[in-house]
Short mmCIF file of C-alpha atoms in Angstrom, two decimals:
data_model
loop_
_atom_site.label_atom_id
_atom_site.label_comp_id
_atom_site.label_asym_id
_atom_site.label_seq_id
_atom_site.Cartn_x
_atom_site.Cartn_y
_atom_site.Cartn_z
CA MET I 75 -88.64 77.58 129.93
CA SER I 76 -88.10 78.98 126.89
CA LYS I 77 -84.66 81.04 126.83
CA THR I 78 -85.45 82.55 123.32
CA ASN I 79 -88.60 85.54 122.68
CA ARG I 80 -90.78 84.21 119.97
CA GLY I 81 -92.59 87.97 120.46
CA ASN I 82 -96.26 88.08 121.72
CA PHE I 83 -99.32 87.15 119.31
CA PHE I 84 -102.08 88.38 119.55
CA GLU I 85 -104.01 85.57 121.52
CA ASP I 86 -101.57 86.33 124.70
CA PHE I 87 -102.92 90.43 125.38
CA SER I 88 -105.15 91.31 127.65
CA VAL I 89 -106.71 93.98 128.32
CA GLY I 90 -105.05 95.83 131.75
CA GLN I 91 -102.40 94.04 131.46
CA VAL I 92 -99.11 95.62 132.15
CA ILE I 93 -95.12 95.35 130.24
CA ARG I 94 -92.22 96.76 131.34
CA HIS I 95 -89.72 96.80 128.01
CA ALA I 96 -86.17 95.67 128.04
CA THR I 97 -83.03 97.45 127.21
CA PRO I 98 -82.55 101.36 128.66
CA ARG I 99 -80.99 103.11 125.88
CA THR I 100 -79.10 105.91 126.13
CA VAL I 101 -79.21 108.68 123.61
CA THR I 102 -75.87 109.91 122.23
CA VAL I 103 -74.73 112.92 119.98
CA GLY I 104 -73.89 109.99 117.61
CA ASP I 105 -77.40 108.47 117.67
CA VAL I 106 -78.45 112.49 116.65
CA SER I 107 -76.24 112.97 113.94
CA LEU I 108 -77.21 109.45 112.69
CA TYR I 109 -80.73 110.89 112.78
CA SER I 110 -79.20 114.06 111.29
CA ALA I 111 -78.07 112.16 108.06
CA LEU I 112 -80.58 109.71 107.86
CA TYR I 113 -83.22 112.71 107.69
CA GLY I 114 -81.39 115.44 106.62
CA THR I 115 -83.88 117.05 109.23
CA ARG I 116 -82.79 121.31 109.72
CA PHE I 117 -84.85 123.03 112.45
CA ALA I 118 -82.14 125.12 114.84
CA VAL I 119 -83.59 124.37 118.16
CA GLN I 120 -82.41 120.89 117.71
CA SER I 121 -79.62 122.02 115.85
CA ALA I 122 -77.46 124.29 117.70
CA ASP I 123 -76.34 124.16 121.22
CA THR I 124 -75.42 128.20 120.75
CA PHE I 125 -79.11 128.47 118.99
CA ALA I 126 -80.75 126.92 121.69
CA GLN I 127 -78.81 128.41 124.77
CA ASP I 128 -79.78 131.49 122.90
CA ILE I 129 -83.46 131.50 123.67
CA GLY I 130 -83.37 130.03 126.89
CA TYR I 131 -82.37 125.86 126.89
CA PRO I 132 -79.44 124.73 128.44
CA ALA I 133 -78.39 122.66 125.15
CA ALA I 134 -79.87 121.23 122.00
CA PRO I 135 -82.25 118.87 122.92
CA VAL I 136 -82.90 116.69 120.67
CA ASP I 137 -85.19 115.11 117.73
CA ASP I 138 -89.04 115.11 119.21
CA LEU I 139 -88.82 112.22 116.98
CA LEU I 140 -85.61 110.59 117.80
CA VAL I 141 -87.58 110.48 121.34
CA PHE I 142 -90.44 109.07 119.77
CA HIS I 143 -88.87 106.44 117.79
CA THR I 144 -86.53 105.42 120.75
CA VAL I 145 -88.99 105.04 122.71
CA PHE I 146 -91.55 102.57 120.21
CA GLY I 147 -88.59 100.57 119.51
CA LYS I 148 -88.20 99.68 123.62
CA THR I 149 -91.55 98.38 123.25
CA VAL I 150 -91.17 96.42 119.45
CA PRO I 151 -89.79 93.34 121.13
CA ASP I 152 -92.98 92.66 123.61
CA ILE I 153 -96.00 94.18 121.38
CA SER I 154 -95.11 93.96 117.41
CA LEU I 155 -92.68 91.50 116.83
CA ASN I 156 -95.13 89.33 114.82
CA ALA I 157 -97.58 92.85 113.64
CA VAL I 158 -98.58 93.00 110.28
CA ALA I 159 -98.51 96.27 110.12
CA ASN I 160 -98.85 99.28 112.76
CA LEU I 161 -101.98 101.27 111.98
CA GLY I 162 -102.17 104.24 113.56
CA TYR I 163 -101.71 106.63 117.29
CA ALA I 164 -103.45 109.20 119.46
CA GLY I 165 -102.99 110.99 122.76
CA GLY I 166 -99.00 111.36 122.39
CA ARG I 167 -97.75 114.27 124.41
CA PHE I 168 -94.40 115.19 124.65
CA LEU I 169 -93.71 116.34 127.67
CA ALA I 170 -90.31 116.68 128.52
CA PRO I 171 -86.75 118.00 126.79
CA VAL I 172 -84.32 115.21 126.25
CA TYR I 173 -80.49 115.58 125.78
CA PRO I 174 -77.76 113.63 124.83
CA GLY I 175 -76.74 111.25 127.55
CA ASP I 176 -80.56 110.93 128.99
CA THR I 177 -81.44 107.55 129.41
CA LEU I 178 -84.31 106.72 127.94
CA THR I 179 -86.84 103.53 129.52
CA ALA I 180 -90.59 102.51 128.35
CA VAL I 181 -93.63 101.24 129.75
CA SER I 182 -97.03 99.84 128.16
CA GLU I 183 -100.45 98.71 128.71
CA VAL I 184 -103.02 97.23 126.62
CA ILE I 185 -105.85 99.05 127.03
CA GLY I 186 -108.28 97.52 123.58
CA LEU I 187 -108.65 94.29 122.05
CA ARG I 188 -110.77 93.00 118.31
CA GLU I 189 -110.11 90.34 116.51
CA ASN I 190 -110.25 90.90 113.07
CA SER I 191 -113.70 88.81 111.06
CA ASN I 192 -110.68 86.66 109.22
CA GLY I 193 -109.63 85.03 112.45
CA GLN I 194 -105.82 85.11 111.33
CA SER I 195 -104.76 88.47 113.49
CA GLY I 196 -106.52 91.09 115.74
CA VAL I 197 -105.58 94.98 116.34
CA VAL I 198 -103.62 95.17 119.88
CA TYR I 199 -104.32 99.18 121.94
CA VAL I 200 -101.63 100.29 123.85
CA ARG I 201 -100.67 103.24 126.13
CA SER I 202 -97.10 103.64 125.58
CA VAL I 203 -95.19 105.44 127.63
CA GLY I 204 -91.00 107.11 128.16
CA PHE I 205 -88.93 107.86 131.09
CA ASN I 206 -85.74 109.08 131.34
CA GLN I 207 -83.21 108.12 134.17
CA ASP I 208 -84.78 110.31 137.09
CA GLY I 209 -87.97 108.49 136.36
CA THR I 210 -89.96 111.74 134.47
CA GLU I 211 -92.26 111.29 132.02
CA VAL I 212 -91.28 111.99 128.02
CA LEU I 213 -93.39 110.79 126.22
CA ASP I 214 -96.60 109.07 126.35
CA TYR I 215 -98.81 107.88 123.51
CA VAL I 216 -101.77 105.13 121.90
CA ARG I 217 -101.00 102.67 119.70
CA TRP I 218 -102.33 100.01 117.24
CA VAL I 219 -101.59 97.24 115.41
CA MET I 220 -102.41 94.33 114.00
CA VAL I 221 -101.11 90.95 115.82
CA ARG I 222 -101.01 87.62 113.73
CA LYS I 223 -102.80 84.63 115.87
CA ALA I 224 -100.01 81.75 116.58
CA ASP I 225 -103.42 79.44 117.02
CA PRO I 226 -106.36 80.60 114.56
CA SER I 227 -108.36 78.42 115.87
CA LEU I 228 -108.23 80.24 119.60
CA PRO I 229 -111.90 81.57 120.61
CA ALA I 230 -112.14 86.43 119.60
CA PRO I 231 -111.65 87.87 122.69
CA GLU I 232 -114.91 90.40 123.62
CA PRO I 233 -113.78 92.86 121.73
CA VAL I 234 -112.55 95.99 124.21
CA VAL I 235 -111.51 99.43 122.09
CA PRO I 236 -110.84 102.41 123.51
CA THR I 237 -112.15 106.06 122.89
CA LEU I 238 -109.03 108.17 122.10
CA PRO I 239 -109.00 111.69 122.24
CA ALA I 240 -109.21 113.68 118.84
CA ALA I 241 -107.13 116.85 119.21
CA LEU I 242 -105.41 117.75 122.72
CA ALA I 243 -105.87 120.61 124.29
CA PRO I 244 -104.41 123.40 123.90
CA ASP I 245 -103.50 123.30 127.68
CA ALA I 246 -101.79 119.75 127.38
CA LEU I 247 -99.22 121.79 125.40
CA GLY I 248 -96.11 123.27 125.44
CA GLY I 249 -94.52 120.96 129.35
CA ALA I 250 -91.33 119.76 126.84
CA VAL I 251 -90.50 123.50 125.73
CA PRO I 252 -88.62 126.08 128.87
CA VAL I 253 -89.84 130.49 127.99
CA LEU I 254 -88.04 130.97 125.64
CA ASP I 255 -85.88 134.59 125.45
CA LEU I 256 -87.37 135.53 121.79
CA ALA I 257 -85.03 138.13 121.87
CA GLY I 258 -82.71 135.84 121.29
CA TRP I 259 -84.30 134.22 117.67
CA ARG I 260 -82.61 134.84 115.02
CA ASP I 261 -84.97 134.31 111.35
CA ASP I 262 -81.95 134.44 109.65
CA LEU I 263 -80.71 131.28 111.64
CA SER I 264 -84.31 129.36 111.69
CA GLY I 265 -84.23 129.44 108.06
CA SER I 266 -87.52 131.24 108.04
CA ALA I 267 -89.57 134.88 108.81
CA ALA I 268 -92.81 133.33 109.23
CA ARG I 269 -94.02 133.19 112.88
CA PHE I 270 -97.46 132.00 114.90
CA SER I 271 -99.21 135.41 113.44
CA ASP I 272 -98.37 134.57 109.19
CA TYR I 273 -99.83 130.86 109.30
CA ALA I 274 -103.63 131.25 108.67
CA VAL I 275 -106.43 128.63 109.65
CA GLY I 276 -107.16 126.57 106.81
CA GLU I 277 -103.06 127.57 104.70
CA ARG I 278 -101.60 124.67 102.68
CA ILE I 279 -97.81 124.75 102.37
CA ASP I 280 -96.30 122.00 99.67
CA HIS I 281 -93.24 121.28 100.67
CA VAL I 282 -91.83 121.28 97.08
CA ASP I 283 -88.90 118.68 98.21
CA GLY I 284 -89.12 115.21 97.74
CA MET I 285 -86.75 112.52 99.72
CA THR I 286 -86.11 109.00 98.03
CA VAL I 287 -86.16 105.89 100.19
CA GLU I 288 -83.12 103.46 100.15
CA GLU I 289 -83.30 100.47 101.83
CA ALA I 290 -80.33 101.10 103.46
CA GLU I 291 -81.68 103.78 105.41
CA HIS I 292 -84.48 102.20 106.56
CA MET I 293 -82.94 99.18 107.87
CA ILE I 294 -80.61 101.67 109.41
CA ALA I 295 -82.47 103.77 111.15
CA THR I 296 -84.87 100.70 112.35
CA ARG I 297 -80.99 98.84 114.14
CA LEU I 298 -81.27 102.87 115.32
CA TYR I 299 -83.96 102.39 117.49
CA GLN I 300 -83.32 98.72 118.45
CA ASN I 301 -86.55 97.88 116.49
CA THR I 302 -86.57 94.27 115.84
CA ALA I 303 -90.18 94.11 113.97
CA LYS I 304 -89.70 91.52 111.44
CA VAL I 305 -91.61 93.31 109.18
CA HIS I 306 -88.45 95.53 108.75
CA PHE I 307 -85.60 93.23 108.73
CA ASN I 308 -86.11 89.55 107.72
CA GLN I 309 -86.47 89.52 104.13
CA PHE I 310 -86.90 85.33 104.33
CA THR I 311 -89.95 85.89 105.94
CA GLU I 312 -91.61 88.82 104.33
CA GLY I 313 -90.22 87.18 100.77
CA GLN I 314 -93.20 84.29 101.32
CA GLY I 315 -96.12 87.24 102.16
CA ARG I 316 -98.22 89.27 100.99
CA PHE I 317 -95.96 91.88 99.75
CA GLY I 318 -92.65 89.95 98.95
CA ARG I 319 -90.73 92.15 100.76
CA ARG I 320 -89.93 94.35 103.87
CA LEU I 321 -91.89 97.35 104.88
CA ILE I 322 -90.79 100.60 105.39
CA TYR I 323 -90.97 101.86 109.36
CA GLY I 324 -93.99 103.98 109.48
CA GLY I 325 -91.85 106.08 111.44
CA HIS I 326 -89.29 106.38 108.65
CA VAL I 327 -92.42 107.81 106.61
CA ILE I 328 -92.98 110.02 109.72
CA SER I 329 -89.52 111.77 109.98
CA ILE I 330 -89.20 112.16 106.18
CA ALA I 331 -92.45 113.75 105.75
CA ARG I 332 -91.60 115.89 109.16
CA ALA I 333 -87.99 116.66 107.41
CA LEU I 334 -89.63 117.81 104.52
CA SER I 335 -92.36 120.36 106.66
CA PHE I 336 -88.84 122.47 107.21
CA ASN I 337 -90.12 123.80 103.69
CA GLY I 338 -92.63 126.03 104.59
CA LEU I 339 -93.00 125.40 108.33
CA ALA I 340 -88.56 125.85 109.50
CA ASN I 341 -90.18 127.56 112.54
CA ALA I 342 -91.99 125.02 114.43
CA PHE I 343 -89.44 123.88 115.59
CA HIS I 344 -91.55 121.09 118.46
CA ILE I 345 -93.48 118.75 117.72
CA ALA I 346 -96.18 119.19 121.62
CA ALA I 347 -98.48 116.21 120.43
CA ILE I 348 -99.93 113.61 118.44
CA ASN I 349 -103.68 114.07 118.15
CA GLY I 350 -103.88 110.56 115.37
CA GLY I 351 -102.00 109.59 112.61
CA ARG I 352 -102.40 106.86 110.16
CA HIS I 353 -100.29 105.15 107.51
CA VAL I 354 -102.53 104.07 104.72
CA ALA I 355 -100.48 102.81 102.59
CA PRO I 356 -97.53 100.94 103.15
CA LEU I 357 -94.28 102.07 101.51
CA PHE I 358 -90.88 100.14 99.87
CA ALA I 359 -87.66 101.01 99.03
CA GLY I 360 -87.27 102.65 95.83
CA LEU I 361 -89.94 105.34 96.27
CA THR I 362 -90.22 109.27 96.40
CA VAL I 363 -90.98 110.91 99.11
CA HIS I 364 -93.38 113.95 98.45
CA ALA I 365 -95.55 116.00 101.25
CA TRP I 366 -97.35 118.75 102.43
CA SER I 367 -99.39 119.78 105.03
CA GLU I 368 -102.90 122.10 106.25
CA VAL I 369 -102.72 124.72 109.10
CA LEU I 370 -106.13 123.01 111.35
CA ASP I 371 -106.17 125.23 113.22
CA ALA I 372 -104.12 127.88 115.43
CA GLN I 373 -104.13 128.16 119.48
CA GLU I 374 -102.60 130.60 121.94
CA LEU I 375 -101.32 128.54 124.62
CA PRO I 376 -102.21 129.66 128.50
CA GLY I 377 -99.59 130.89 130.10
CA ARG I 378 -97.52 131.48 127.55
CA ASP I 379 -96.85 134.38 125.76
CA ASP I 380 -93.52 133.10 124.00
CA VAL I 381 -95.13 130.16 121.27
CA GLY I 382 -97.79 129.71 120.24
CA ALA I 383 -99.48 126.27 119.18
CA LEU I 384 -100.55 125.58 115.27
CA ARG I 385 -102.36 122.12 114.12
CA LEU I 386 -101.21 120.43 111.37
CA ARG I 387 -102.25 118.16 109.19
CA THR I 388 -99.05 117.11 106.90
CA VAL I 389 -100.02 114.46 104.65
CA ALA I 390 -97.06 112.28 102.72
CA THR I 391 -97.26 110.59 99.45
CA LYS I 392 -95.40 107.48 97.38
CA ASP I 393 -93.91 108.96 93.92
CA ARG I 394 -96.67 112.40 93.72
CA PRO I 395 -95.53 115.94 93.97
CA THR I 396 -97.83 117.40 96.28
CA ALA I 397 -98.14 120.82 94.24
CA ASP I 398 -102.69 120.22 93.91
CA PHE I 399 -102.65 118.30 97.71
CA PRO I 400 -103.22 114.93 97.32
CA PHE I 401 -105.85 113.55 99.95
CA LYS I 402 -109.53 112.45 99.35
CA ALA I 403 -111.81 112.15 96.97
CA GLU I 404 -115.40 113.10 97.62
CA ASN I 405 -116.25 109.21 98.10
CA GLY I 406 -113.40 110.20 101.24
CA ASP I 407 -111.15 106.97 99.52
CA TYR I 408 -107.53 108.52 100.03
CA ASP I 409 -106.01 109.21 97.25
CA PRO I 410 -104.01 106.28 96.19
CA SER I 411 -100.89 108.15 95.80
CA VAL I 412 -101.20 109.11 100.38
CA ILE I 413 -99.24 106.77 102.73
CA LEU I 414 -99.60 108.81 105.46
CA ASP I 415 -101.81 111.17 107.40
CA LEU I 416 -100.63 112.55 110.90
CA ASP I 417 -102.55 115.02 113.24
CA TYR I 418 -99.74 117.29 115.57
CA TRP I 419 -99.32 119.94 117.23
CA ALA I 420 -95.61 122.03 117.20
CA LEU I 421 -94.60 124.71 118.37
CA ILE I 422 -94.00 127.57 117.04
CA PRO I 423 -92.30 131.80 118.53
CA ARG I 424 -94.93 134.46 118.64
#
C-alpha cells in the first residue's frame, strides 16, 4: 500500500462517492490576524469584539471567507490536488457563526462528472460541508473543478451534470447571524451611514481602490488554508504547464474583492450565501485587482426586522480600474480584464 498521496485524478471519482477529509483545523486569533494582514479587511463586526458584543454577538465572529477557505482547503488533497483550475461555485450557505477556538472539519460528496472533449481532463462537481467541533454545519457549497486524467485512454464515464439553483431564497439566509440589537450599531465605527434602504436594485458601485497581488502573499494565504494544490505551490511543475507559472488561488481573488468592497458596502458585514461564482480568467502575481459591485436584488428576511439582504454581483478585474464598470460585451463575452464574477447575498442592518 502506498504511504504517499498522489491525489485523485478524474477517473478516480464516481457519482455518490463520499469523502471525509483529513486534518481538523482549529481557527485561532492568529489565523484571524493573518487573514486581516493579507487582505486588509475592515468590516467592523469581524474586526472588534466590542462592536460585535454591542450588537448581540458573544465575540467577533471569524470572517466568513476565512471559514470558507479553511473548509475549502480541507477538500483540496482529495478533490483538486491534480486540478487544472477551479471553475465555479453555487448554492453556498453560511449556516452558523464560527469563533476563534472552533475546530472545522469537512466532508464532500461527488454529485456530478463530465469528461472534457479533449479526453485529457474532466469536470468534477462536489458538494462540501464544513462542521464545527459540535457537529454543527457551519457552511455548505457546491463547486466544480477541472481535474486531469492520469490515463487519457480510459473511457469517459456517463456524464452527470447537477442542476443547481440560480440563487438561494431569502428564507434560507441569516442562520449565522444572531438577532441584532441595532441600538448598539454605530455608523461612525462601522465606516458608513448607508443601510439596507439606502441601496437600490440596479445600483452600481465602483469600489475605487486597487490591490496588487504579491507572490509571497498568495503563497502565505494558500498555506494558511492548508490548500496543497500544486497549481498554486509548485513552480517546477507549473513552469512546464500552459502558463509557465503558478496560478493565484481563486479564493485569494474573492477575498481581495471582498476587502475592496468595503469602500461602498461597509455595512454589508456578512456574506450569507454564495449564489454562484466564476473564475473568468487566471490571475498572476504582480497584477493589480480592482472591483465593482451591482445590487441585483434587495429582500427583507422572514421574521427579521434587524437586517435585510442585498443580492450583489461583485466583479473583479486585473490591471483595470472599474469606474466604467467593465463586465461583458454585447456578444456575451467577458471584458478581457475580468477575472471574477461573484453573485452572493450579503446582510446589512436596516
